[in-house]
Amino acid sequence: MFFEYDPVIYSRILTYVTLGFHVIFATIGVGVPLLIAIAEWMGIKRNDPHYTLLARRWARGFVVTVAVGVVTGTAIGLQLSLLWPNFMQAAGHTIGLPMFMEVFAFFFEAIFLGIYLYTWDRFKSKMKHFLLIIPVALGATASAFFITTVNSFMNAPQGFEIVDGVLKDVSPLAAMFNPATPTKISHVILTCYLTSAFVLGTIAAIHILKGNKHVYHKKALHLTMVTGVIFAMGSFLVGDLSGKYLHEYQPEKLAAAEWHFETETEAPLIIGGILTDDNEVKYALKIPYALSILAGGTPDTEVIGLNDFSEDVLPPLYVHYFFDLMVFIGMFLAGVSLLFIIMSMKKGWNPFNKLVTWLIIIGGPLSMLAIQSGWIYAEVGRQPWIINGVMTVEEGATTSPHVDLMLWLFVLLYAVLGVTCAGVLRKMFKNNPVEHELEKRGLSHKTAQ
Amino acid sequence: MTYEMIGITVLWLFLYGYLIVASVDFGAGFYSFYTKQTNKNHITHNIIQRYLSPVWEVTNVFLVFFFIGIVGFFPATAYYYGTALLLPGSVAIILLALRGSYYAFATYGAEESKFYSFLYGATGLLIPASLSTVLTISEGGYISTENDGVQLLYGELFGSLYSWGVVLLAIVSVLFISASFLTFYASRAKDSQAMSLLRKYALTWSFPSIGMGIIVFFLLNKRNPEHFQNMLDIWWVFGLSLVAFALATYFIWQKKHLGIAFILVMIQYFLAFFGYGAAHLPYLLYPYLTIYDGFTNETMAISLIVAFIGGLLMLIPSLYLLMRLFLFDADYVEGKK
């Protein structure tokens, strides 16, 4: 490598690699069960076997991604102790509870997912089978909820006191429900739903672009875009609240994202641009007052600038790029899904035209990119702290001399898993196209156009 | 009972749960591969697939539960074990990851591949070996805490008879537990061919497993005389374990009461495992860490116990439903559903 061996740096990279890989599958894992549930529900309510088949095929692909999500989740769970032993020691005292509960939620989900997948034709009543997906969706969302409270705690620690280096007066509930919790949780959960809707939308859109006119794909696209637009709007609202949270509790993170140096009122929002070596912003678009409005709701809100912080507690300023990327993609997704909905409501307009279809296709991969960027911004943005204001990343890391070797092994592992997973999914659906399956179930003529 | 004792009992219970369900899973993977190699796969394939498919994810949770739970109840373990176990822990994660995902790829995905099946079989034996390191180092003498922090002494670990004994015990136990469960499952499925093959495996591994158990018992005397003495003090627990083993093997030999036979195997390991654990107390890591100095604060302990009870109220009915649908539903087991 290009730098001397330092377990802290290698631990950071390895943790990023694991989480970055895991979050792809975790996002799908949280969002897709909800969409499966909606599709199955529509199938029952409208008595439309297309939707039921949609739920069925989504579930089949879903379980392959769940497997990778489970094993990488196990990996990060153990790696936290292996790479950050001191952090976990502190965390156990304060946020052992939500971590413990996350496992319960996961347990709950695992049990019902197994049952759901193997009972498709087992019950006479369709409703009975539908009820089984509800605990899966609830468990998935609850996992996200609990584990995000842990992350919120790291950003806005509370619920304990340190007296002479010893943790005292711990309140697990106060630690869980800290000021960062409401915005973080709602943002994470909504964007998981949004991303999953777009990922599934992308699949349907690809079929339509290829010239497949089957109504099955049109229904899939419609369902995902309606869900998409709802969650995109929700994410917007929460994004605004997150800005206000940061202003209040982690102003250095907000200032770093916005390259906001001087403390001032009527602060402008900086979009795009580059930062020169002497901290000058170039080629950026400035929206007057917008940062003050984002931070406090009024143009005369005073926003603290980077110059007011001591340099050794400032996060790296490149987080601005990730922040912008996330916001841009969010707006793009909202725009595309809204466009699709408007076009399908207007008589005579064709929402399945080439341009819209293409926009939806790139929406899926972009939404994943936004998840990655958002997490990089959130995590790098609180450097140098592992627990904000309490423990630095360096104090939390392992001292083991072997982290570099582990990094390469895990990179190799994720590469192999990623490639095989993609290959398996592709093969699975290619060898069993929807027309084929409809015919097998005797549905090809009854309801297809 | 103190909070410390409740905490360690809960965790030990989950580790025991993992020991049983994971053994069935790991052993099944190995048998599945082995029968493929010896062209007997058609006999056991259905039995193994029908059982494993709905439950593989649940198995994994038991393990996660244990290592998250131990950090919750005993945060200091993260410091000692976390630092020392980077290598063996990471190896275990990698093996688990390969195993879990390739199982799903093969089962839900597309193809039957010899390579996948090899991976699945081989990891089934390597994972117990790498996980058993944790129990080995808990006996003390494998870790140094001098100068810069906690370090695992690899020379000591790979050079000691005791650690190899534990590895062998783990592997033969996996094969025995798994075969005795699958024998029962095959008999429920009224698949006599599979039943007689699996019964042969169960009997083959029964004596090595009890033999290794006894050998490790005596090897421990050299490794950690204090622990050994504590175990001798409750010798009757291990005696009962031996009786359960003898009865289980007798039933399997006689091809009757196979369900009870498997329950006896579970009792055998329950007694041995809890006897071992109880005698190890109060140490979590001899001689550095006891359950008392590594324990979390009282409020966290109470809330963890409350969460645990709440969680169980939710889990037990769900697990019951899972078992009723896939384990005790005669039509499903026989392949009619």
PDB file of N, CA and C in Angstrom, chain A residues 63-64 66-67 70-71 74-75 77-78 81-82 85-86 88-89 92-94 96-97 99-100 103-104 107-108 111-115 118 122 170 172 400 406 416-417 420-421 424 427-428, chain B residues 53-54 56-58 60-61 65 67-68 71 75 78-79 82-83 85-87 90 93 97 101-102 104-105 108-109 111 116 296-297 299-300 303-304 307 311 314-315 318 322 325-326 329 337:
ATOM      1  N   VAL A  63     -34.733 -13.378  -2.026  1.00  0.00           N
ATOM      2  CA  VAL A  63     -34.099 -14.284  -1.079  1.00  0.00           C
ATOM      3  C   VAL A  63     -32.612 -14.475  -1.393  1.00  0.00           C
ATOM      4  N   VAL A  64     -32.260 -14.354  -2.682  1.00  0.00           N
ATOM      5  CA  VAL A  64     -30.838 -14.458  -3.032  1.00  0.00           C
ATOM      6  C   VAL A  64     -30.068 -13.259  -2.471  1.00  0.00           C
ATOM      7  N   VAL A  66     -31.064 -11.501   0.097  1.00  0.00           N
ATOM      8  CA  VAL A  66     -31.095 -11.610   1.556  1.00  0.00           C
ATOM      9  C   VAL A  66     -29.903 -12.417   2.045  1.00  0.00           C
ATOM     10  N   ALA A  67     -29.599 -13.503   1.324  1.00  0.00           N
ATOM     11  CA  ALA A  67     -28.485 -14.351   1.756  1.00  0.00           C
ATOM     12  C   ALA A  67     -27.206 -13.530   1.876  1.00  0.00           C
ATOM     13  N   VAL A  70     -27.483 -11.179   4.807  1.00  0.00           N
ATOM     14  CA  VAL A  70     -27.313 -11.843   6.097  1.00  0.00           C
ATOM     15  C   VAL A  70     -25.839 -12.091   6.384  1.00  0.00           C
ATOM     16  N   VAL A  71     -25.138 -12.637   5.406  1.00  0.00           N
ATOM     17  CA  VAL A  71     -23.746 -12.998   5.714  1.00  0.00           C
ATOM     18  C   VAL A  71     -22.861 -11.756   5.878  1.00  0.00           C
ATOM     19  N   THR A  74     -23.683 -10.380   9.307  1.00  0.00           N
ATOM     20  CA  THR A  74     -22.958 -11.133  10.320  1.00  0.00           C
ATOM     21  C   THR A  74     -21.514 -10.655  10.371  1.00  0.00           C
ATOM     22  N   ALA A  75     -20.947 -10.428   9.191  1.00  0.00           N
ATOM     23  CA  ALA A  75     -19.551  -9.985   9.122  1.00  0.00           C
ATOM     24  C   ALA A  75     -19.370  -8.652   9.848  1.00  0.00           C
ATOM     25  N   GLY A  77     -21.249  -7.312  12.092  1.00  0.00           N
ATOM     26  CA  GLY A  77     -21.527  -7.493  13.510  1.00  0.00           C
ATOM     27  C   GLY A  77     -20.310  -7.972  14.280  1.00  0.00           C
ATOM     28  N   LEU A  78     -19.605  -8.947  13.701  1.00  0.00           N
ATOM     29  CA  LEU A  78     -18.404  -9.461  14.360  1.00  0.00           C
ATOM     30  C   LEU A  78     -17.227  -8.508  14.205  1.00  0.00           C
ATOM     31  N   SER A  81     -16.525  -5.818  16.829  1.00  0.00           N
ATOM     32  CA  SER A  81     -15.743  -6.206  17.998  1.00  0.00           C
ATOM     33  C   SER A  81     -14.280  -6.451  17.643  1.00  0.00           C
ATOM     34  N   LEU A  82     -14.055  -6.995  16.451  1.00  0.00           N
ATOM     35  CA  LEU A  82     -12.684  -7.350  16.084  1.00  0.00           C
ATOM     36  C   LEU A  82     -11.850  -6.115  15.753  1.00  0.00           C
ATOM     37  N   PRO A  85     -12.496  -2.801  19.224  1.00  0.00           N
ATOM     38  CA  PRO A  85     -12.781  -3.388  20.539  1.00  0.00           C
ATOM     39  C   PRO A  85     -13.080  -2.347  21.616  1.00  0.00           C
ATOM     40  N   ASN A  86     -12.357  -1.232  21.606  1.00  0.00           N
ATOM     41  CA  ASN A  86     -12.595  -0.236  22.652  1.00  0.00           C
ATOM     42  C   ASN A  86     -13.928   0.463  22.466  1.00  0.00           C
ATOM     43  N   MET A  88     -16.559  -0.905  21.076  1.00  0.00           N
ATOM     44  CA  MET A  88     -17.623  -1.844  21.427  1.00  0.00           C
ATOM     45  C   MET A  88     -17.744  -1.995  22.931  1.00  0.00           C
ATOM     46  N   GLN A  89     -16.623  -1.879  23.607  1.00  0.00           N
ATOM     47  CA  GLN A  89     -16.693  -1.956  25.061  1.00  0.00           C
ATOM     48  C   GLN A  89     -17.561  -0.802  25.592  1.00  0.00           C
ATOM     49  N   GLY A  92     -21.244  -1.317  24.381  1.00  0.00           N
ATOM     50  CA  GLY A  92     -21.981  -2.331  25.119  1.00  0.00           C
ATOM     51  C   GLY A  92     -22.637  -1.737  26.357  1.00  0.00           C
ATOM     52  N   HIS A  93     -21.922  -0.824  27.000  1.00  0.00           N
ATOM     53  CA  HIS A  93     -22.469  -0.219  28.211  1.00  0.00           C
ATOM     54  C   HIS A  93     -23.638   0.708  27.916  1.00  0.00           C
ATOM     55  N   THR A  94     -23.657   1.322  26.744  1.00  0.00           N
ATOM     56  CA  THR A  94     -24.659   2.352  26.488  1.00  0.00           C
ATOM     57  C   THR A  94     -25.739   1.929  25.495  1.00  0.00           C
ATOM     58  N   GLY A  96     -26.052  -1.377  24.139  1.00  0.00           N
ATOM     59  CA  GLY A  96     -26.230  -2.815  24.002  1.00  0.00           C
ATOM     60  C   GLY A  96     -27.687  -3.161  23.709  1.00  0.00           C
ATOM     61  N   LEU A  97     -28.596  -2.384  24.284  1.00  0.00           N
ATOM     62  CA  LEU A  97     -30.026  -2.686  24.138  1.00  0.00           C
ATOM     63  C   LEU A  97     -30.512  -2.680  22.680  1.00  0.00           C
ATOM     64  N   MET A  99     -28.839  -2.886  19.971  1.00  0.00           N
ATOM     65  CA  MET A  99     -28.158  -3.920  19.182  1.00  0.00           C
ATOM     66  C   MET A  99     -28.791  -5.280  19.418  1.00  0.00           C
ATOM     67  N   PHE A 100     -29.087  -5.542  20.682  1.00  0.00           N
ATOM     68  CA  PHE A 100     -29.729  -6.778  21.072  1.00  0.00           C
ATOM     69  C   PHE A 100     -31.098  -6.894  20.399  1.00  0.00           C
ATOM     70  N   VAL A 103     -31.159  -7.807  16.735  1.00  0.00           N
ATOM     71  CA  VAL A 103     -31.051  -9.234  16.454  1.00  0.00           C
ATOM     72  C   VAL A 103     -32.403  -9.928  16.599  1.00  0.00           C
ATOM     73  N   PHE A 104     -33.185  -9.493  17.584  1.00  0.00           N
ATOM     74  CA  PHE A 104     -34.528 -10.058  17.719  1.00  0.00           C
ATOM     75  C   PHE A 104     -35.364  -9.795  16.471  1.00  0.00           C
ATOM     76  N   PHE A 107     -34.250 -12.000  13.773  1.00  0.00           N
ATOM     77  CA  PHE A 107     -34.697 -13.356  14.063  1.00  0.00           C
ATOM     78  C   PHE A 107     -36.135 -13.548  13.586  1.00  0.00           C
ATOM     79  N   PHE A 108     -36.969 -12.619  13.974  1.00  0.00           N
ATOM     80  CA  PHE A 108     -38.374 -12.611  13.636  1.00  0.00           C
ATOM     81  C   PHE A 108     -38.556 -12.661  12.115  1.00  0.00           C
ATOM     82  N   ILE A 111     -37.408 -16.082  10.541  1.00  0.00           N
ATOM     83  CA  ILE A 111     -38.360 -17.175  10.717  1.00  0.00           C
ATOM     84  C   ILE A 111     -39.493 -17.056   9.692  1.00  0.00           C
ATOM     85  N   PHE A 112     -40.072 -15.852   9.593  1.00  0.00           N
ATOM     86  CA  PHE A 112     -41.237 -15.711   8.718  1.00  0.00           C
ATOM     87  C   PHE A 112     -40.869 -15.703   7.239  1.00  0.00           C
ATOM     88  N   LEU A 113     -39.672 -15.275   6.918  1.00  0.00           N
ATOM     89  CA  LEU A 113     -39.266 -15.337   5.511  1.00  0.00           C
ATOM     90  C   LEU A 113     -39.186 -16.792   5.060  1.00  0.00           C
ATOM     91  N   GLY A 114     -38.611 -17.635   5.926  1.00  0.00           N
ATOM     92  CA  GLY A 114     -38.550 -19.062   5.604  1.00  0.00           C
ATOM     93  C   GLY A 114     -39.941 -19.629   5.376  1.00  0.00           C
ATOM     94  N   ILE A 115     -40.855 -19.270   6.265  1.00  0.00           N
ATOM     95  CA  ILE A 115     -42.219 -19.789   6.135  1.00  0.00           C
ATOM     96  C   ILE A 115     -42.877 -19.245   4.867  1.00  0.00           C
ATOM     97  N   TYR A 118     -41.874 -20.867   1.533  1.00  0.00           N
ATOM     98  CA  TYR A 118     -42.207 -22.268   1.298  1.00  0.00           C
ATOM     99  C   TYR A 118     -43.677 -22.591   1.483  1.00  0.00           C
ATOM    100  N   ARG A 122     -49.622 -23.519  -0.147  1.00  0.00           N
ATOM    101  CA  ARG A 122     -49.962 -24.466   0.898  1.00  0.00           C
ATOM    102  C   ARG A 122     -51.288 -24.160   1.582  1.00  0.00           C
ATOM    103  N   VAL A 170     -26.157   5.343  33.334  1.00  0.00           N
ATOM    104  CA  VAL A 170     -26.544   5.011  31.967  1.00  0.00           C
ATOM    105  C   VAL A 170     -28.054   4.857  31.879  1.00  0.00           C
ATOM    106  N   PRO A 172     -30.410   3.472  28.971  1.00  0.00           N
ATOM    107  CA  PRO A 172     -30.431   2.901  27.618  1.00  0.00           C
ATOM    108  C   PRO A 172     -31.466   3.562  26.712  1.00  0.00           C
ATOM    109  N   SER A 400      -4.217  -4.681  16.573  1.00  0.00           N
ATOM    110  CA  SER A 400      -3.714  -5.908  15.944  1.00  0.00           C
ATOM    111  C   SER A 400      -2.843  -5.620  14.729  1.00  0.00           C
ATOM    112  N   MET A 406      -6.340  -8.947   6.440  1.00  0.00           N
ATOM    113  CA  MET A 406      -7.789  -9.165   6.478  1.00  0.00           C
ATOM    114  C   MET A 406      -8.493  -8.310   5.431  1.00  0.00           C
ATOM    115  N   VAL A 416     -16.048 -11.718  -5.027  1.00  0.00           N
ATOM    116  CA  VAL A 416     -16.581 -13.008  -5.460  1.00  0.00           C
ATOM    117  C   VAL A 416     -18.088 -13.090  -5.195  1.00  0.00           C
ATOM    118  N   LEU A 417     -18.500 -12.673  -4.001  1.00  0.00           N
ATOM    119  CA  LEU A 417     -19.928 -12.726  -3.673  1.00  0.00           C
ATOM    120  C   LEU A 417     -20.755 -11.842  -4.608  1.00  0.00           C
ATOM    121  N   THR A 420     -20.946 -13.389  -8.199  1.00  0.00           N
ATOM    122  CA  THR A 420     -21.804 -14.576  -8.271  1.00  0.00           C
ATOM    123  C   THR A 420     -23.257 -14.207  -8.056  1.00  0.00           C
ATOM    124  N   CYS A 421     -23.515 -13.321  -7.114  1.00  0.00           N
ATOM    125  CA  CYS A 421     -24.898 -12.949  -6.836  1.00  0.00           C
ATOM    126  C   CYS A 421     -25.549 -12.359  -8.078  1.00  0.00           C
ATOM    127  N   VAL A 424     -26.134 -15.138 -10.628  1.00  0.00           N
ATOM    128  CA  VAL A 424     -27.229 -16.044 -10.263  1.00  0.00           C
ATOM    129  C   VAL A 424     -28.580 -15.382 -10.525  1.00  0.00           C
ATOM    130  N   LYS A 427     -29.331 -15.207 -14.297  1.00  0.00           N
ATOM    131  CA  LYS A 427     -29.645 -16.513 -14.836  1.00  0.00           C
ATOM    132  C   LYS A 427     -31.053 -16.955 -14.429  1.00  0.00           C
ATOM    133  N   MET A 428     -31.341 -16.716 -13.139  1.00  0.00           N
ATOM    134  CA  MET A 428     -32.620 -17.114 -12.592  1.00  0.00           C
ATOM    135  C   MET A 428     -33.803 -16.585 -13.401  1.00  0.00           C
TER     136      MET A 428
ATOM    137  N   SER B  53     -33.809 -25.865   3.744  1.00  0.00           N
ATOM    138  CA  SER B  53     -34.188 -24.657   3.020  1.00  0.00           C
ATOM    139  C   SER B  53     -34.932 -23.620   3.858  1.00  0.00           C
ATOM    140  N   PRO B  54     -35.962 -24.002   4.601  1.00  0.00           N
ATOM    141  CA  PRO B  54     -36.663 -22.934   5.331  1.00  0.00           C
ATOM    142  C   PRO B  54     -35.931 -22.453   6.582  1.00  0.00           C
ATOM    143  N   TRP B  56     -32.266 -22.232   7.165  1.00  0.00           N
ATOM    144  CA  TRP B  56     -30.826 -21.896   7.195  1.00  0.00           C
ATOM    145  C   TRP B  56     -30.574 -20.512   7.768  1.00  0.00           C
ATOM    146  N   GLU B  57     -31.506 -19.579   7.513  1.00  0.00           N
ATOM    147  CA  GLU B  57     -31.284 -18.215   7.979  1.00  0.00           C
ATOM    148  C   GLU B  57     -31.409 -18.134   9.498  1.00  0.00           C
ATOM    149  N   VAL B  58     -32.338 -18.930  10.028  1.00  0.00           N
ATOM    150  CA  VAL B  58     -32.569 -18.928  11.467  1.00  0.00           C
ATOM    151  C   VAL B  58     -31.315 -19.398  12.212  1.00  0.00           C
ATOM    152  N   ASN B  60     -28.245 -19.020  11.472  1.00  0.00           N
ATOM    153  CA  ASN B  60     -27.285 -17.929  11.546  1.00  0.00           C
ATOM    154  C   ASN B  60     -27.591 -16.963  12.695  1.00  0.00           C
ATOM    155  N   VAL B  61     -28.890 -16.746  12.932  1.00  0.00           N
ATOM    156  CA  VAL B  61     -29.255 -15.749  13.934  1.00  0.00           C
ATOM    157  C   VAL B  61     -28.780 -16.138  15.323  1.00  0.00           C
ATOM    158  N   PHE B  65     -26.884 -13.621  17.671  1.00  0.00           N
ATOM    159  CA  PHE B  65     -27.439 -13.360  18.976  1.00  0.00           C
ATOM    160  C   PHE B  65     -26.394 -13.492  20.067  1.00  0.00           C
ATOM    161  N   PHE B  67     -23.013 -13.312  19.863  1.00  0.00           N
ATOM    162  CA  PHE B  67     -21.908 -12.348  19.944  1.00  0.00           C
ATOM    163  C   PHE B  67     -22.369 -10.912  20.146  1.00  0.00           C
ATOM    164  N   ILE B  68     -23.614 -10.609  19.793  1.00  0.00           N
ATOM    165  CA  ILE B  68     -24.117  -9.282  20.160  1.00  0.00           C
ATOM    166  C   ILE B  68     -24.511  -9.273  21.636  1.00  0.00           C
ATOM    167  N   VAL B  71     -21.510  -8.883  24.044  1.00  0.00           N
ATOM    168  CA  VAL B  71     -21.011  -7.513  24.141  1.00  0.00           C
ATOM    169  C   VAL B  71     -21.975  -6.647  24.954  1.00  0.00           C
ATOM    170  N   PRO B  75     -19.425  -6.111  28.232  1.00  0.00           N
ATOM    171  CA  PRO B  75     -18.713  -5.298  27.244  1.00  0.00           C
ATOM    172  C   PRO B  75     -17.201  -5.522  27.240  1.00  0.00           C
ATOM    173  N   ALA B  78     -15.461  -7.604  24.557  1.00  0.00           N
ATOM    174  CA  ALA B  78     -15.147  -7.033  23.250  1.00  0.00           C
ATOM    175  C   ALA B  78     -13.676  -6.648  23.216  1.00  0.00           C
ATOM    176  N   TYR B  79     -13.197  -6.108  24.323  1.00  0.00           N
ATOM    177  CA  TYR B  79     -11.811  -5.674  24.360  1.00  0.00           C
ATOM    178  C   TYR B  79     -10.860  -6.869  24.268  1.00  0.00           C
ATOM    179  N   GLY B  82     -12.086  -9.453  21.213  1.00  0.00           N
ATOM    180  CA  GLY B  82     -12.053  -8.722  19.948  1.00  0.00           C
ATOM    181  C   GLY B  82     -10.630  -8.532  19.459  1.00  0.00           C
ATOM    182  N   THR B  83      -9.751  -8.103  20.339  1.00  0.00           N
ATOM    183  CA  THR B  83      -8.379  -7.853  19.916  1.00  0.00           C
ATOM    184  C   THR B  83      -7.660  -9.153  19.579  1.00  0.00           C
ATOM    185  N   LEU B  85      -8.887 -12.122  18.714  1.00  0.00           N
ATOM    186  CA  LEU B  85      -9.452 -13.056  17.743  1.00  0.00           C
ATOM    187  C   LEU B  85      -9.562 -12.513  16.327  1.00  0.00           C
ATOM    188  N   LEU B  86      -8.850 -11.425  16.018  1.00  0.00           N
ATOM    189  CA  LEU B  86      -9.010 -10.852  14.683  1.00  0.00           C
ATOM    190  C   LEU B  86      -8.819 -11.904  13.580  1.00  0.00           C
ATOM    191  N   LEU B  87      -7.738 -12.663  13.659  1.00  0.00           N
ATOM    192  CA  LEU B  87      -7.502 -13.639  12.595  1.00  0.00           C
ATOM    193  C   LEU B  87      -8.510 -14.795  12.595  1.00  0.00           C
ATOM    194  N   SER B  90     -12.010 -13.536  11.749  1.00  0.00           N
ATOM    195  CA  SER B  90     -12.226 -13.166  10.354  1.00  0.00           C
ATOM    196  C   SER B  90     -12.320 -14.394   9.463  1.00  0.00           C
ATOM    197  N   ILE B  93     -15.722 -15.686   9.786  1.00  0.00           N
ATOM    198  CA  ILE B  93     -16.702 -14.866   9.050  1.00  0.00           C
ATOM    199  C   ILE B  93     -16.666 -15.198   7.569  1.00  0.00           C
ATOM    200  N   ALA B  97     -19.665 -16.657   5.441  1.00  0.00           N
ATOM    201  CA  ALA B  97     -20.215 -15.871   4.333  1.00  0.00           C
ATOM    202  C   ALA B  97     -20.276 -16.713   3.071  1.00  0.00           C
ATOM    203  N   SER B 101     -24.041 -17.794   1.531  1.00  0.00           N
ATOM    204  CA  SER B 101     -24.502 -17.259   0.253  1.00  0.00           C
ATOM    205  C   SER B 101     -24.507 -18.323  -0.834  1.00  0.00           C
ATOM    206  N   TYR B 102     -23.502 -19.204  -0.815  1.00  0.00           N
ATOM    207  CA  TYR B 102     -23.502 -20.222  -1.867  1.00  0.00           C
ATOM    208  C   TYR B 102     -24.611 -21.247  -1.668  1.00  0.00           C
ATOM    209  N   ALA B 104     -27.596 -20.379  -0.662  1.00  0.00           N
ATOM    210  CA  ALA B 104     -28.754 -19.714  -1.267  1.00  0.00           C
ATOM    211  C   ALA B 104     -28.642 -19.697  -2.786  1.00  0.00           C
ATOM    212  N   PHE B 105     -27.439 -19.426  -3.283  1.00  0.00           N
ATOM    213  CA  PHE B 105     -27.258 -19.402  -4.742  1.00  0.00           C
ATOM    214  C   PHE B 105     -27.645 -20.749  -5.347  1.00  0.00           C
ATOM    215  N   TYR B 108     -31.869 -21.520  -4.251  1.00  0.00           N
ATOM    216  CA  TYR B 108     -32.922 -20.696  -4.837  1.00  0.00           C
ATOM    217  C   TYR B 108     -32.558 -20.261  -6.245  1.00  0.00           C
ATOM    218  N   GLY B 109     -31.262 -20.295  -6.506  1.00  0.00           N
ATOM    219  CA  GLY B 109     -30.802 -19.784  -7.781  1.00  0.00           C
ATOM    220  C   GLY B 109     -30.919 -20.826  -8.860  1.00  0.00           C
ATOM    221  N   GLU B 111     -28.307 -23.373 -10.492  1.00  0.00           N
ATOM    222  CA  GLU B 111     -27.789 -24.683 -10.893  1.00  0.00           C
ATOM    223  C   GLU B 111     -27.300 -25.518  -9.728  1.00  0.00           C
ATOM    224  N   TYR B 116     -20.045 -25.698  -5.780  1.00  0.00           N
ATOM    225  CA  TYR B 116     -20.850 -25.150  -4.692  1.00  0.00           C
ATOM    226  C   TYR B 116     -20.972 -26.179  -3.583  1.00  0.00           C
ATOM    227  N   THR B 296     -21.799  -5.349  32.514  1.00  0.00           N
ATOM    228  CA  THR B 296     -22.324  -4.036  32.164  1.00  0.00           C
ATOM    229  C   THR B 296     -22.986  -3.398  33.400  1.00  0.00           C
ATOM    230  N   ASN B 297     -23.397  -2.131  33.245  1.00  0.00           N
ATOM    231  CA  ASN B 297     -24.043  -1.455  34.377  1.00  0.00           C
ATOM    232  C   ASN B 297     -25.431  -2.038  34.627  1.00  0.00           C
ATOM    233  N   THR B 299     -28.525  -0.781  34.984  1.00  0.00           N
ATOM    234  CA  THR B 299     -29.688  -0.397  34.165  1.00  0.00           C
ATOM    235  C   THR B 299     -29.680  -1.133  32.833  1.00  0.00           C
ATOM    236  N   MET B 300     -28.485  -1.212  32.238  1.00  0.00           N
ATOM    237  CA  MET B 300     -28.420  -1.920  30.957  1.00  0.00           C
ATOM    238  C   MET B 300     -28.764  -3.389  31.156  1.00  0.00           C
ATOM    239  N   SER B 303     -32.508  -3.730  31.410  1.00  0.00           N
ATOM    240  CA  SER B 303     -33.234  -3.526  30.149  1.00  0.00           C
ATOM    241  C   SER B 303     -32.942  -4.661  29.163  1.00  0.00           C
ATOM    242  N   LEU B 304     -31.722  -5.205  29.219  1.00  0.00           N
ATOM    243  CA  LEU B 304     -31.429  -6.341  28.338  1.00  0.00           C
ATOM    244  C   LEU B 304     -32.278  -7.553  28.716  1.00  0.00           C
ATOM    245  N   ALA B 307     -35.781  -6.907  27.549  1.00  0.00           N
ATOM    246  CA  ALA B 307     -35.837  -7.093  26.096  1.00  0.00           C
ATOM    247  C   ALA B 307     -35.786  -8.569  25.758  1.00  0.00           C
ATOM    248  N   GLY B 311     -38.543 -10.475  23.769  1.00  0.00           N
ATOM    249  CA  GLY B 311     -38.138 -11.139  22.529  1.00  0.00           C
ATOM    250  C   GLY B 311     -38.562 -12.593  22.517  1.00  0.00           C
ATOM    251  N   MET B 314     -42.094 -13.314  21.717  1.00  0.00           N
ATOM    252  CA  MET B 314     -42.385 -13.179  20.302  1.00  0.00           C
ATOM    253  C   MET B 314     -41.798 -14.369  19.525  1.00  0.00           C
ATOM    254  N   LEU B 315     -40.616 -14.797  19.950  1.00  0.00           N
ATOM    255  CA  LEU B 315     -39.901 -15.817  19.184  1.00  0.00           C
ATOM    256  C   LEU B 315     -40.472 -17.213  19.353  1.00  0.00           C
ATOM    257  N   SER B 318     -43.314 -18.069  17.194  1.00  0.00           N
ATOM    258  CA  SER B 318     -42.912 -18.096  15.786  1.00  0.00           C
ATOM    259  C   SER B 318     -42.099 -19.343  15.475  1.00  0.00           C
ATOM    260  N   LEU B 322     -42.884 -22.375  12.864  1.00  0.00           N
ATOM    261  CA  LEU B 322     -41.914 -22.852  11.882  1.00  0.00           C
ATOM    262  C   LEU B 322     -41.754 -24.371  11.982  1.00  0.00           C
ATOM    263  N   LEU B 325     -44.847 -26.306  10.803  1.00  0.00           N
ATOM    264  CA  LEU B 325     -45.052 -26.318   9.360  1.00  0.00           C
ATOM    265  C   LEU B 325     -44.036 -27.190   8.631  1.00  0.00           C
ATOM    266  N   PHE B 326     -42.801 -27.249   9.150  1.00  0.00           N
ATOM    267  CA  PHE B 326     -41.761 -27.908   8.366  1.00  0.00           C
ATOM    268  C   PHE B 326     -41.142 -29.122   9.027  1.00  0.00           C
ATOM    269  N   ASP B 329     -44.949 -31.499  10.315  1.00  0.00           N
ATOM    270  CA  ASP B 329     -46.057 -31.673   9.387  1.00  0.00           C
ATOM    271  C   ASP B 329     -45.716 -32.873   8.507  1.00  0.00           C
ATOM    272  N   LYS B 337     -46.115 -31.718   0.105  1.00  0.00           N
ATOM    273  CA  LYS B 337     -46.510 -30.313   0.029  1.00  0.00           C
ATOM    274  C   LYS B 337     -45.387 -29.495  -0.565  1.00  0.00           C
TER     275      LYS B 337
END
